[in-house]
Coordinates of C-alpha atoms and ligand atoms in Angstrom, one line a residue:
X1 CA 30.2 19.2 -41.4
X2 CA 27.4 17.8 -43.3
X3 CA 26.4 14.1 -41.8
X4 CA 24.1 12.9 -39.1
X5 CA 24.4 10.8 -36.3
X6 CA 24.6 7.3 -37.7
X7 CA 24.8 4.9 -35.0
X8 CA 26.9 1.9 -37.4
X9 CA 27.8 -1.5 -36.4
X10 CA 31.3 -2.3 -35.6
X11 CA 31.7 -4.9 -37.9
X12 CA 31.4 -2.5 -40.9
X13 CA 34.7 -0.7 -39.1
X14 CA 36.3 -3.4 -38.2
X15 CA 35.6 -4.8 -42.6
X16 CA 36.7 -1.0 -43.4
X17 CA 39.9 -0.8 -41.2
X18 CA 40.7 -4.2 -42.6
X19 CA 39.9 -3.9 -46.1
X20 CA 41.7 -0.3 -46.7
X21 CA 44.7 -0.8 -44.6
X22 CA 43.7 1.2 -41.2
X23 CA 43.8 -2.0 -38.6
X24 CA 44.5 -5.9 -38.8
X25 CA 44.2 -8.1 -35.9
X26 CA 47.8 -9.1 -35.2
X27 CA 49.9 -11.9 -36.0
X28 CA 47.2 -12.7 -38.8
X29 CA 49.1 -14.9 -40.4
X30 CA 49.1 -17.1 -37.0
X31 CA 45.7 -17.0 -36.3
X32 CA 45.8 -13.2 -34.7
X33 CA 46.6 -12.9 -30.9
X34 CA 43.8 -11.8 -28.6
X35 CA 42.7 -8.3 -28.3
X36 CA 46.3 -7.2 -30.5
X37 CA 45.5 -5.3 -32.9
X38 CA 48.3 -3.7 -35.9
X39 CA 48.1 -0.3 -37.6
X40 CA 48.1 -0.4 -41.4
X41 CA 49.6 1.9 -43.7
X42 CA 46.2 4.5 -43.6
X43 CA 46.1 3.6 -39.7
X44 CA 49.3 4.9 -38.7
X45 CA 48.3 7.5 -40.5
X46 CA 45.7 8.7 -38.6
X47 CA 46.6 7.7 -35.1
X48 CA 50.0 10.2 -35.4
X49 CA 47.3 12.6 -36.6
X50 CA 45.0 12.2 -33.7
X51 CA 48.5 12.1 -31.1
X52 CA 49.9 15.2 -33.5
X53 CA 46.4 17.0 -32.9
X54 CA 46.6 16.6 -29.3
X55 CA 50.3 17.4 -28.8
X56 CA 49.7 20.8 -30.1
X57 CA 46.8 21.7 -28.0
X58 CA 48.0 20.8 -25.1
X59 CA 52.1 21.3 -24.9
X60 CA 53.0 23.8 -28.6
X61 CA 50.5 25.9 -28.7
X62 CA 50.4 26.5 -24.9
X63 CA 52.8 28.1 -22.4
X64 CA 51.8 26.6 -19.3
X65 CA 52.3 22.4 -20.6
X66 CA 55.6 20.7 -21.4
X67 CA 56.3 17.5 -22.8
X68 CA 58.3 14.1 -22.2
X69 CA 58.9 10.8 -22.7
X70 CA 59.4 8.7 -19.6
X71 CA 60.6 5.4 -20.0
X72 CA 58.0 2.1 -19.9
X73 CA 60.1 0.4 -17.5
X74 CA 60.2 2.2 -14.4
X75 CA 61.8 1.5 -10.4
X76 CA 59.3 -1.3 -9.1
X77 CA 58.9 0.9 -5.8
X78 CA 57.5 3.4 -8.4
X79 CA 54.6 0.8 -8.5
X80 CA 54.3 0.1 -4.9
X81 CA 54.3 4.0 -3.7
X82 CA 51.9 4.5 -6.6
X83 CA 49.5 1.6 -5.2
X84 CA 49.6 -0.2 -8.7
X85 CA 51.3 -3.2 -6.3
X86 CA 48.8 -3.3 -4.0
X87 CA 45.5 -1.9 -5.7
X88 CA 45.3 -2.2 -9.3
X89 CA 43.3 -5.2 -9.5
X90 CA 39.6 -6.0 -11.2
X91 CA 37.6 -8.7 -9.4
X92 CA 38.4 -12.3 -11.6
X93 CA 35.3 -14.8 -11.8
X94 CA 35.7 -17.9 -13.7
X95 CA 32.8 -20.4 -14.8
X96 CA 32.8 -23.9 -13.1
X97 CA 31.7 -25.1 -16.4
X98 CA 33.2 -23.0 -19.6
X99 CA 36.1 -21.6 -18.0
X100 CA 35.7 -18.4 -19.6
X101 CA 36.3 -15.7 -17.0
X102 CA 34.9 -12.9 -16.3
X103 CA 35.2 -9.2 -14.2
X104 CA 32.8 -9.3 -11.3
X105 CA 32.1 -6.0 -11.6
X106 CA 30.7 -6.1 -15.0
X107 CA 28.6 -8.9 -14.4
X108 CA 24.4 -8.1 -14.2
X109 CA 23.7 -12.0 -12.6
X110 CA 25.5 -14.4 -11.0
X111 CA 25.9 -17.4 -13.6
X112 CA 28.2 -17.1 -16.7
X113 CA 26.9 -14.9 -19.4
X114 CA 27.9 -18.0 -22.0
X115 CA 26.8 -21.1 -21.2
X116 CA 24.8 -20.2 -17.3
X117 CA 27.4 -22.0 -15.8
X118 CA 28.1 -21.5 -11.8
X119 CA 30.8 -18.7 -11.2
X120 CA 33.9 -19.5 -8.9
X121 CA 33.6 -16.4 -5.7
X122 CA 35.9 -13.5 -7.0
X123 CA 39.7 -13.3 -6.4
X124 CA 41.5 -10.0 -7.3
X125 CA 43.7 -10.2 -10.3
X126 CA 46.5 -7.5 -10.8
X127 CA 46.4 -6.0 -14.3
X128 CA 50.3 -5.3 -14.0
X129 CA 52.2 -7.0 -17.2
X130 CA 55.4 -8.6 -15.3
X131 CA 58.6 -9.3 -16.3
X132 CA 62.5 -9.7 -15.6
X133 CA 64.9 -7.5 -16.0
X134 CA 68.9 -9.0 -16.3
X135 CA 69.6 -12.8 -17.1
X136 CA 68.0 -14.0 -13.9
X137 CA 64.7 -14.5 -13.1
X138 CA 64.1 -13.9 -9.9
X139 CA 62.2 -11.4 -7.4
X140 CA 64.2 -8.9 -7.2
X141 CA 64.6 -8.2 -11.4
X142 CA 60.8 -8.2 -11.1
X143 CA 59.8 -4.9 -13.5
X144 CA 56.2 -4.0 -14.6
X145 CA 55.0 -2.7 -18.3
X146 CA 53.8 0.3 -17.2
X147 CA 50.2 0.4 -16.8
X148 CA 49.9 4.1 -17.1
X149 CA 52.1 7.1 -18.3
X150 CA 51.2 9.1 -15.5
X151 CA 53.6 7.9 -13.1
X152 CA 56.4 8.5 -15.1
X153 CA 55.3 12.3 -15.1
X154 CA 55.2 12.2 -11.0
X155 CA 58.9 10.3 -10.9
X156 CA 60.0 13.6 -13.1
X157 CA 58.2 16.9 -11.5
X158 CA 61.2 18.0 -9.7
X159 CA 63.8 17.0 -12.9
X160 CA 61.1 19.4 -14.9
X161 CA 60.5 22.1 -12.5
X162 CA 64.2 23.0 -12.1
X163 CA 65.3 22.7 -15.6
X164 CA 62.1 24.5 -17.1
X165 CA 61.8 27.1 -14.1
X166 CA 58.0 26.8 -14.8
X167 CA 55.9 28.6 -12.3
X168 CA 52.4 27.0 -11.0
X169 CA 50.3 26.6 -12.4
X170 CA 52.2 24.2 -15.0
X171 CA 51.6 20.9 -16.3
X172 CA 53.7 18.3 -17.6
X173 CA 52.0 15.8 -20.9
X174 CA 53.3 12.8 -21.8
X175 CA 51.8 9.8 -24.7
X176 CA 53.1 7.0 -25.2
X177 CA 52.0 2.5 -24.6
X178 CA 50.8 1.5 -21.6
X179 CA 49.6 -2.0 -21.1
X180 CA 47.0 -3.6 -19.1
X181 CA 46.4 -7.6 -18.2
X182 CA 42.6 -6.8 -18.6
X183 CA 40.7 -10.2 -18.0
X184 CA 38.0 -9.1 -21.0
X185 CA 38.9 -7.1 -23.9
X186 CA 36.9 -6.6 -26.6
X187 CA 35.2 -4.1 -29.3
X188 CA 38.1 -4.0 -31.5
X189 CA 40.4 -1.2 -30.0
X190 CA 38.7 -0.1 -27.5
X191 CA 39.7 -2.8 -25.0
X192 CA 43.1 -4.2 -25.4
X193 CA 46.2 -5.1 -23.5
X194 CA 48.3 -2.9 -25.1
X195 CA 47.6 0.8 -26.0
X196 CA 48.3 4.2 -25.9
X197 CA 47.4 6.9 -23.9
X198 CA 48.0 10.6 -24.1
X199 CA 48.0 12.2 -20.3
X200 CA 48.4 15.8 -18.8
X201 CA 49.3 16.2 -15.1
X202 CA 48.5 19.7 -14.3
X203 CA 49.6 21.4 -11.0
X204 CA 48.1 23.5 -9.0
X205 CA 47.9 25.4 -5.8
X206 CA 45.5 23.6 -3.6
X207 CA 41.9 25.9 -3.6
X208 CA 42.3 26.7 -7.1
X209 CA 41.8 23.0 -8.2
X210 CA 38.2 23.1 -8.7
X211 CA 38.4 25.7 -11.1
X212 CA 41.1 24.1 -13.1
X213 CA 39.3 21.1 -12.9
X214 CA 36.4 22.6 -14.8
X215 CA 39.1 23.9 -17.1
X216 CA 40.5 21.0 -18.2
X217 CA 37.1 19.2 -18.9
X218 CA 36.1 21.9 -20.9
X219 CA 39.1 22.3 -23.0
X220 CA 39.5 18.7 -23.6
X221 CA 35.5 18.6 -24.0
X222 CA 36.4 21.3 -27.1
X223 CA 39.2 19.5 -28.5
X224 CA 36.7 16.6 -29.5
X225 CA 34.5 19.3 -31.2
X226 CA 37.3 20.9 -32.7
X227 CA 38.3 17.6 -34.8
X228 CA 34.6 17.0 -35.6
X229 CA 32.8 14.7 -32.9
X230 CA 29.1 15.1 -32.9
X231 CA 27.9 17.0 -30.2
X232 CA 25.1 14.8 -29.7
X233 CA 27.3 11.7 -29.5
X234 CA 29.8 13.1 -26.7
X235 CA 28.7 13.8 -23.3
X236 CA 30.4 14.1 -19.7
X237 CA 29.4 11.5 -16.4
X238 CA 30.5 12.8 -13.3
X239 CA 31.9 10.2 -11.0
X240 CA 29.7 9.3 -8.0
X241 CA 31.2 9.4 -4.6
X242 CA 31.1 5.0 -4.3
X243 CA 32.8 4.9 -7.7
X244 CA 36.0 7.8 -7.0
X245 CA 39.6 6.2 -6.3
X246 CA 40.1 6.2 -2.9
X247 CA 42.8 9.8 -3.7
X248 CA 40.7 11.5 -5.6
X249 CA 38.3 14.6 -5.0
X250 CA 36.3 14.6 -8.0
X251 CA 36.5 12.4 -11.5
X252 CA 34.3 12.7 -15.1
X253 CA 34.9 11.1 -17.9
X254 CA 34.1 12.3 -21.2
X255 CA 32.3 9.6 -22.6
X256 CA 31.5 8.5 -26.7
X257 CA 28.7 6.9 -27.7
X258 CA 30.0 4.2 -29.5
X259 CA 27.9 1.2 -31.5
X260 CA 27.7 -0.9 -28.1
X261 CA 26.4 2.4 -25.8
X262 CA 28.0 5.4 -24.1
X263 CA 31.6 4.4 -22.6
X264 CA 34.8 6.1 -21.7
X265 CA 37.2 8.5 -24.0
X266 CA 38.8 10.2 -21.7
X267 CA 39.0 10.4 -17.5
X268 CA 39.7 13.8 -16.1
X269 CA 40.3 13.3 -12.4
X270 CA 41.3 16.0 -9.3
X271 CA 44.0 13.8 -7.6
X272 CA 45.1 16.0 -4.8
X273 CA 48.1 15.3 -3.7
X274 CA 48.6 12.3 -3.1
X275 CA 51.1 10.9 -6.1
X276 CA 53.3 13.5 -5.1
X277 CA 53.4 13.0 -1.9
X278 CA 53.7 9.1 -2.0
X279 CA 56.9 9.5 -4.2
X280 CA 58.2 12.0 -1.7
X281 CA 57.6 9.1 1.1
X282 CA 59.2 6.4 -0.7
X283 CA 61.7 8.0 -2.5
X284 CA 63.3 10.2 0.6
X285 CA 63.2 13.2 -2.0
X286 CA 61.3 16.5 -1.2
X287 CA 59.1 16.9 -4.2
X288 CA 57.4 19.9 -2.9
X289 CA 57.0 24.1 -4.7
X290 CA 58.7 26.6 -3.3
X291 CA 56.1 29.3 -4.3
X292 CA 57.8 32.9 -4.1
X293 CA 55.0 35.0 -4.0
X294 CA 54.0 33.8 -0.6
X295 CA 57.5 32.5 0.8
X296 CA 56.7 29.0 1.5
X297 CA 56.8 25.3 0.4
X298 CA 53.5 23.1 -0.5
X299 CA 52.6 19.9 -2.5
X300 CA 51.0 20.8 -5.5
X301 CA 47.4 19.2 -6.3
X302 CA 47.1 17.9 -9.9
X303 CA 44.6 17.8 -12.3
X304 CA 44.7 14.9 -14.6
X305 CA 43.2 14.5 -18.1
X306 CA 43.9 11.3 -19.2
X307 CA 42.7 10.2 -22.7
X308 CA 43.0 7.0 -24.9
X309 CA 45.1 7.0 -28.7
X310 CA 43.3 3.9 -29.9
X311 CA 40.0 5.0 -28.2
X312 CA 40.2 8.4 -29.9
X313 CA 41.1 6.7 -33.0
X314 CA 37.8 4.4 -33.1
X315 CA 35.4 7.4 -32.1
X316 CA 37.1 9.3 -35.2
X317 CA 36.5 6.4 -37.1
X318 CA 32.8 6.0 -35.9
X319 CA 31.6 9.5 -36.0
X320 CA 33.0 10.1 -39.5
X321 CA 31.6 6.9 -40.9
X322 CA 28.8 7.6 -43.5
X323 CA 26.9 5.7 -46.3
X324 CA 24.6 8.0 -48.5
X325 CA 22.8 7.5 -52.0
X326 CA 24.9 8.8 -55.1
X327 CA 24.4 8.4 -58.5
X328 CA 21.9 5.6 -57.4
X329 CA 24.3 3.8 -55.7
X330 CA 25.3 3.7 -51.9
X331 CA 28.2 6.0 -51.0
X332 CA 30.4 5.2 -48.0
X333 CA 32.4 8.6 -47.1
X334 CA 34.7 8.6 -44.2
X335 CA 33.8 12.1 -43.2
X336 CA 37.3 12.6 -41.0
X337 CA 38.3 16.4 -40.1
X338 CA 41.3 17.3 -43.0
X339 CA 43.7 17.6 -40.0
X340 CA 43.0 13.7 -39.3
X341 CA 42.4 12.5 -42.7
X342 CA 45.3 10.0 -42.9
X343 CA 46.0 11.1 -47.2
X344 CA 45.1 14.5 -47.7
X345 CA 45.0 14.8 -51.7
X346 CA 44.6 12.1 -53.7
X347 CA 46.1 12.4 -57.6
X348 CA 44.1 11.1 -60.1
X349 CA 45.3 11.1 -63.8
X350 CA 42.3 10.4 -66.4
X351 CA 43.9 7.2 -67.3
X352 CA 47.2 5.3 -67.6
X353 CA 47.6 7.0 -71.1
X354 CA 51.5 8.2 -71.7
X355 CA 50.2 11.9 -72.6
X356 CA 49.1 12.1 -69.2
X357 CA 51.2 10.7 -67.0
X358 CA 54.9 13.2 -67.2
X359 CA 52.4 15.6 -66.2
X360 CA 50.1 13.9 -63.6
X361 CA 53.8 13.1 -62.4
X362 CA 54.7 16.2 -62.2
X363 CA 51.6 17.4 -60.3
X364 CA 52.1 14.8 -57.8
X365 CA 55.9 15.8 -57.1
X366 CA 54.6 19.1 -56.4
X367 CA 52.0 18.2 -54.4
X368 CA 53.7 16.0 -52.2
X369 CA 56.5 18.2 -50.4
X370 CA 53.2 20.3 -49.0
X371 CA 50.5 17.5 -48.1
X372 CA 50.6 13.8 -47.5
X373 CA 49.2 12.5 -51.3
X374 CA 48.8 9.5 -52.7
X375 CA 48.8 8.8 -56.4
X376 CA 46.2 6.3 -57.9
X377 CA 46.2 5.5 -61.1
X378 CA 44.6 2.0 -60.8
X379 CA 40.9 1.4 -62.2
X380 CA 37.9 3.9 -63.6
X381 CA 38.0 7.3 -62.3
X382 CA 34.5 7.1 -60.6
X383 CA 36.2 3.8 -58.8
X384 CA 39.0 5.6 -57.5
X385 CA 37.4 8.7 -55.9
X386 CA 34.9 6.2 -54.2
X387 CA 37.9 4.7 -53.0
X388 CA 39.2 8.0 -51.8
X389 CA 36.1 8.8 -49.8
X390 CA 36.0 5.2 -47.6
X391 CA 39.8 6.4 -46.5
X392 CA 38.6 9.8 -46.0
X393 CA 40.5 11.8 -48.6
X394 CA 39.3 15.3 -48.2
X395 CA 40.4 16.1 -51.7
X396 CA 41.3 14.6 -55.5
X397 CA 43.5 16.3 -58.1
X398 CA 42.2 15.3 -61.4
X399 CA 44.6 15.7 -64.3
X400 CA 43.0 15.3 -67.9
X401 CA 43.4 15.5 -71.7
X402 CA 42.1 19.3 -71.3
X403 CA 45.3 19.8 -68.8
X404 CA 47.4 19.4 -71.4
X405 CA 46.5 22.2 -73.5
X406 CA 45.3 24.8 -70.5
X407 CA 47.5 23.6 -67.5
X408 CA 44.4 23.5 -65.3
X409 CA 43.2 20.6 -63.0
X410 CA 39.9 19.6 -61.6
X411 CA 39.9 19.8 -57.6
X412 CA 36.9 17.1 -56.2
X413 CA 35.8 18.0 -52.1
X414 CA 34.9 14.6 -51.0
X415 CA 31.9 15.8 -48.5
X416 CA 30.2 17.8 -51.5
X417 CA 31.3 16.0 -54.6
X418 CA 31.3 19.7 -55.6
X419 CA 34.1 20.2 -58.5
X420 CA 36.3 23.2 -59.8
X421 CA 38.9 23.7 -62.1
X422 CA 41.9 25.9 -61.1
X423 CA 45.1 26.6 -62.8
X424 CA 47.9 24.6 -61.5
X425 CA 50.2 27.2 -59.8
X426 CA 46.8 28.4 -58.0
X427 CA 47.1 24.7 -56.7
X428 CA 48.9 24.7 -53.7
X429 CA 47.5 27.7 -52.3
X430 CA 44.0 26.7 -52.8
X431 CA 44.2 23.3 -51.1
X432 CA 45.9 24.5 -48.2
X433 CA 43.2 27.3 -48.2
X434 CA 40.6 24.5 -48.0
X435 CA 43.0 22.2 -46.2
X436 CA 43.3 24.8 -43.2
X437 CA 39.7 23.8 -42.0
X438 CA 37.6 26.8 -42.9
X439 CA 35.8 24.9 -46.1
X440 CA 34.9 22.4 -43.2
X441 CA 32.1 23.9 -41.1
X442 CA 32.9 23.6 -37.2
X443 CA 30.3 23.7 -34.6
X444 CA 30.1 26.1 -31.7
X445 CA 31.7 24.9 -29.0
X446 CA 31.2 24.1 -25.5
X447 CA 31.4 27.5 -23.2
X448 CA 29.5 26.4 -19.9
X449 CA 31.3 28.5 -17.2
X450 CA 31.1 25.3 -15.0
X451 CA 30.7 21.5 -15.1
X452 CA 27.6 21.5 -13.1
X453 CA 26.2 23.3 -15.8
X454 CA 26.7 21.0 -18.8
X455 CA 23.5 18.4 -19.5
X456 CA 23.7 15.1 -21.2
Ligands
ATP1 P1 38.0 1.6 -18.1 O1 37.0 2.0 -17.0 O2 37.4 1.7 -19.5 O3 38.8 0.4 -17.9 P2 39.9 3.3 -16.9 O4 39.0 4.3 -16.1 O5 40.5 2.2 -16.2 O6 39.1 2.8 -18.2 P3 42.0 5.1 -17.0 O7 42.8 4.4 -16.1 O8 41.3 6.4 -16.6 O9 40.9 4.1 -17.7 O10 42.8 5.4 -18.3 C1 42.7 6.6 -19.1 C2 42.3 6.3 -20.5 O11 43.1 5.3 -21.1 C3 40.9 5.8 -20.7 O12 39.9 6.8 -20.7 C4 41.0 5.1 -22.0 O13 40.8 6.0 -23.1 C5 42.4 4.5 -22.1 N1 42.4 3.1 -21.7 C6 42.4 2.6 -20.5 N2 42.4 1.3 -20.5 C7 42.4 0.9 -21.8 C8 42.5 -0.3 -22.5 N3 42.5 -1.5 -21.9 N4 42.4 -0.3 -23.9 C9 42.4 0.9 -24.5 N5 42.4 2.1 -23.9 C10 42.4 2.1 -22.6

């Protein structure tokens, strides 16, 4: 894909996503409400995209991964045998003198980062949303908004082993909101309260988990590829022993290089088997295999890959981002992958002139039952397709006068500029030709054997 690695502020994002339609902070019209952030027309777009994309590669086009969809609301003693009750808490600081708090963790000194102020000592803050469930609030309707979707996965392995007869190795995916009390949010969507994540739980006998562990980074390493990350701007950070959860054997995250430095995409941890067997313990139930092969009964160990919607969606928006010179003005091109691209032809008629239009109406009609298109009419043609390329359009269909007499169109690429003209019942073949990724150069992709042997 033709581009380089432009490192571009988040405000110009944040303008774009506004100004076209992709994200708006919430409740605008209020005064926005912090860290909330709404999909717009082109957003919601592009975030079923990136979910779609991912729900084929890891539960359709596989044999091994099904899906569900687990409810947010789940037992509360779901929480507690998770640990979420006990342990899923950030270290709270608050300045004597601003008020505004802070995570401990995150802090490099030991006065407020605002104003210098002197810090309160830390208290642990649970980043479980509560709430009641029933007309009385009281402890025992307490629920939590999940904080993960994983757990709704563990509460379901023995529904899904005996109704799908899967054999192990097997995993079980699930996407879907999840919400967090973080105590700071911030750069747009990567931080917020509520979001969406898409998660695998992959079982395992126990001594072949290393090797799927290495598996799963480097298939979900590939997916990024796939859709067009940067090489350069994706890169994997093993988990030191001090920083693992106190279950897990190994973690790495896949992290992004986004405008404020490298940070987390995706986390893909060995867990053991410890979820499974802390749902056994408090639930009474057995949730262990019964592997034929060898005759007996074990707890599977999982693999986990567990990725961010909203954080996927920003890196897609960041590493397609482009501004280039053209026709001696700047260009900006949203250089998204044509499987993310939230319109995928774009109809342009020459002008509003009522020649044109039966037939530009026609060519849209037809379009439209094949790709998402969009039909702009509004303003000079040169206007439009720059509008086109800031929402990532991969193509335009231009109908003019010439059409009339010859029934051809012009087809514009948006990463070229490059034009041809084509009959149009050659149309629909030739942009799913071009649609189905081929046009659009891929890079190779990741093959190390193991993780030890990928380098930054
Ligand atoms: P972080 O260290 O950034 O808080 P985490 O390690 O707590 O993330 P996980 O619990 O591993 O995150 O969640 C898996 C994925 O869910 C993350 O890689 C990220 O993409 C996404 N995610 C987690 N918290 C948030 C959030 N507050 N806002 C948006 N996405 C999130």
């Amino acid at each position: 894909m033709p581009g380089k690695t432009t490192k571009v502020d988040m405000e110009k994002i944040v303008s774009l996503c506004k100004r076209r339609g992709f994200i708006f902070p919430s409740s605008e019209i209020y005064g926005g409400l912090g860290s909330c952030w709404d999909y717009g027309q082109l957003g919601v777009e592009l975030k079923r995209n990136v979910k779609d994309a991912w729900w084929r590669a890891v539960v359709q086009q596989r044999d091994d991964v099904v899906g569900i969809d687990a409810s947010i609301m789940m037992h509360p003693q779901a929480w507690i045998a998770s640990g979420h009750v006990e342990g899923f808490s950030d270290p709270l600081v608050e300045c004597k003198v601003c008020h505004l708090r802070w995570r401990a963790d995150e802090l490099n000194g030991n006065s407020c980062p605002d104003c210098s102020g002197e810090l309160t000592e830390p208290r642990l803050f649970n980043l479980m949303f509560k709430t009641f469930m029933g007309p009385v609030e009281d402890d025992a309707s307490v629920v939590y908004l999940r904080p993960e979707t994983a757990q709704g996965i563990f509460v379901n392995f023995d529904n899904v082993l005996t109704t799908s007869r899967k054999k192990l190795p097997f995993g079980i995916a699930q996407m879907g909101k999840s919400f967090r009390n973080e105590i700071t949010t911030g750069n747009f969507i990567f931080r917020t309260r509520e979001f969406e994540q898409m998660e695998i739980e992959y079982f395992v006998k126990q001594g072949s988990d290393e090797e799927w562990f290495n598996y799963w980074v480097k298939e979900r390493f590939n997916w990024y590829l796939n859709l067009g990350i940067k090489r350069d701007n994706l890169r994997l950070r093993e988990h030191g022993e001090e920083e693992l959860a106190h279950y897990a054997k190994r973690c790495c995250d896949i992290d992004y290089f986004f405008p404020m430095g490298w940070a987390e995409l995706e986390g893909i941890a060995n867990r053991g088997d410890f979820d499974l067997i802390q749902h056994a313990k408090y639930s009474g139930k057995s949730l262990a295999y019964f592997d034929e092969g060898v005759g007996e009964s074990y707890v599977p160990y999982v693999i986990e890959p567990s990725a961010g919607v909203d954080r996927s969606v920003l890196a897609f928006l960041i590493d397609a981002y482009d501004e280039e010179l053209a026709e001696g003005e700047i260009r900006v091109v949203l250089r998204l992958h044509p499987q993310l691209a939230p319109i995928k032809v774009a109809i342009l008629p020459l002008s509003r002139n009522e020649k044109l239009v039966p037939l530009a109406r026609e060519v849209y009609s037809k379009l439209r039952s094949y790709f998402m298109t969009q039909y702009d009419d509004a303003q000079s043609i040169g206007r439009r397709y720059r509008r086109q390329d800031e929402i990532g359009t991969p193509f335009c269909v231009t109908i003019d006068f010439q059409s009339l007499e010859d029934n051809q169109v012009t087809i514009r690429e948006r990463d070229s500029m490059s034009q041809i003209r084509l009959p149009i019942e050659e149309m629909v073949e030739t942009l799913q030709d071009k649609l189905s990724g081929e046009s659009f150069a891929t890079q190779p992709l990741w093959t190390a054997k193991a993780v030890d042997a990928l380098e930054e």
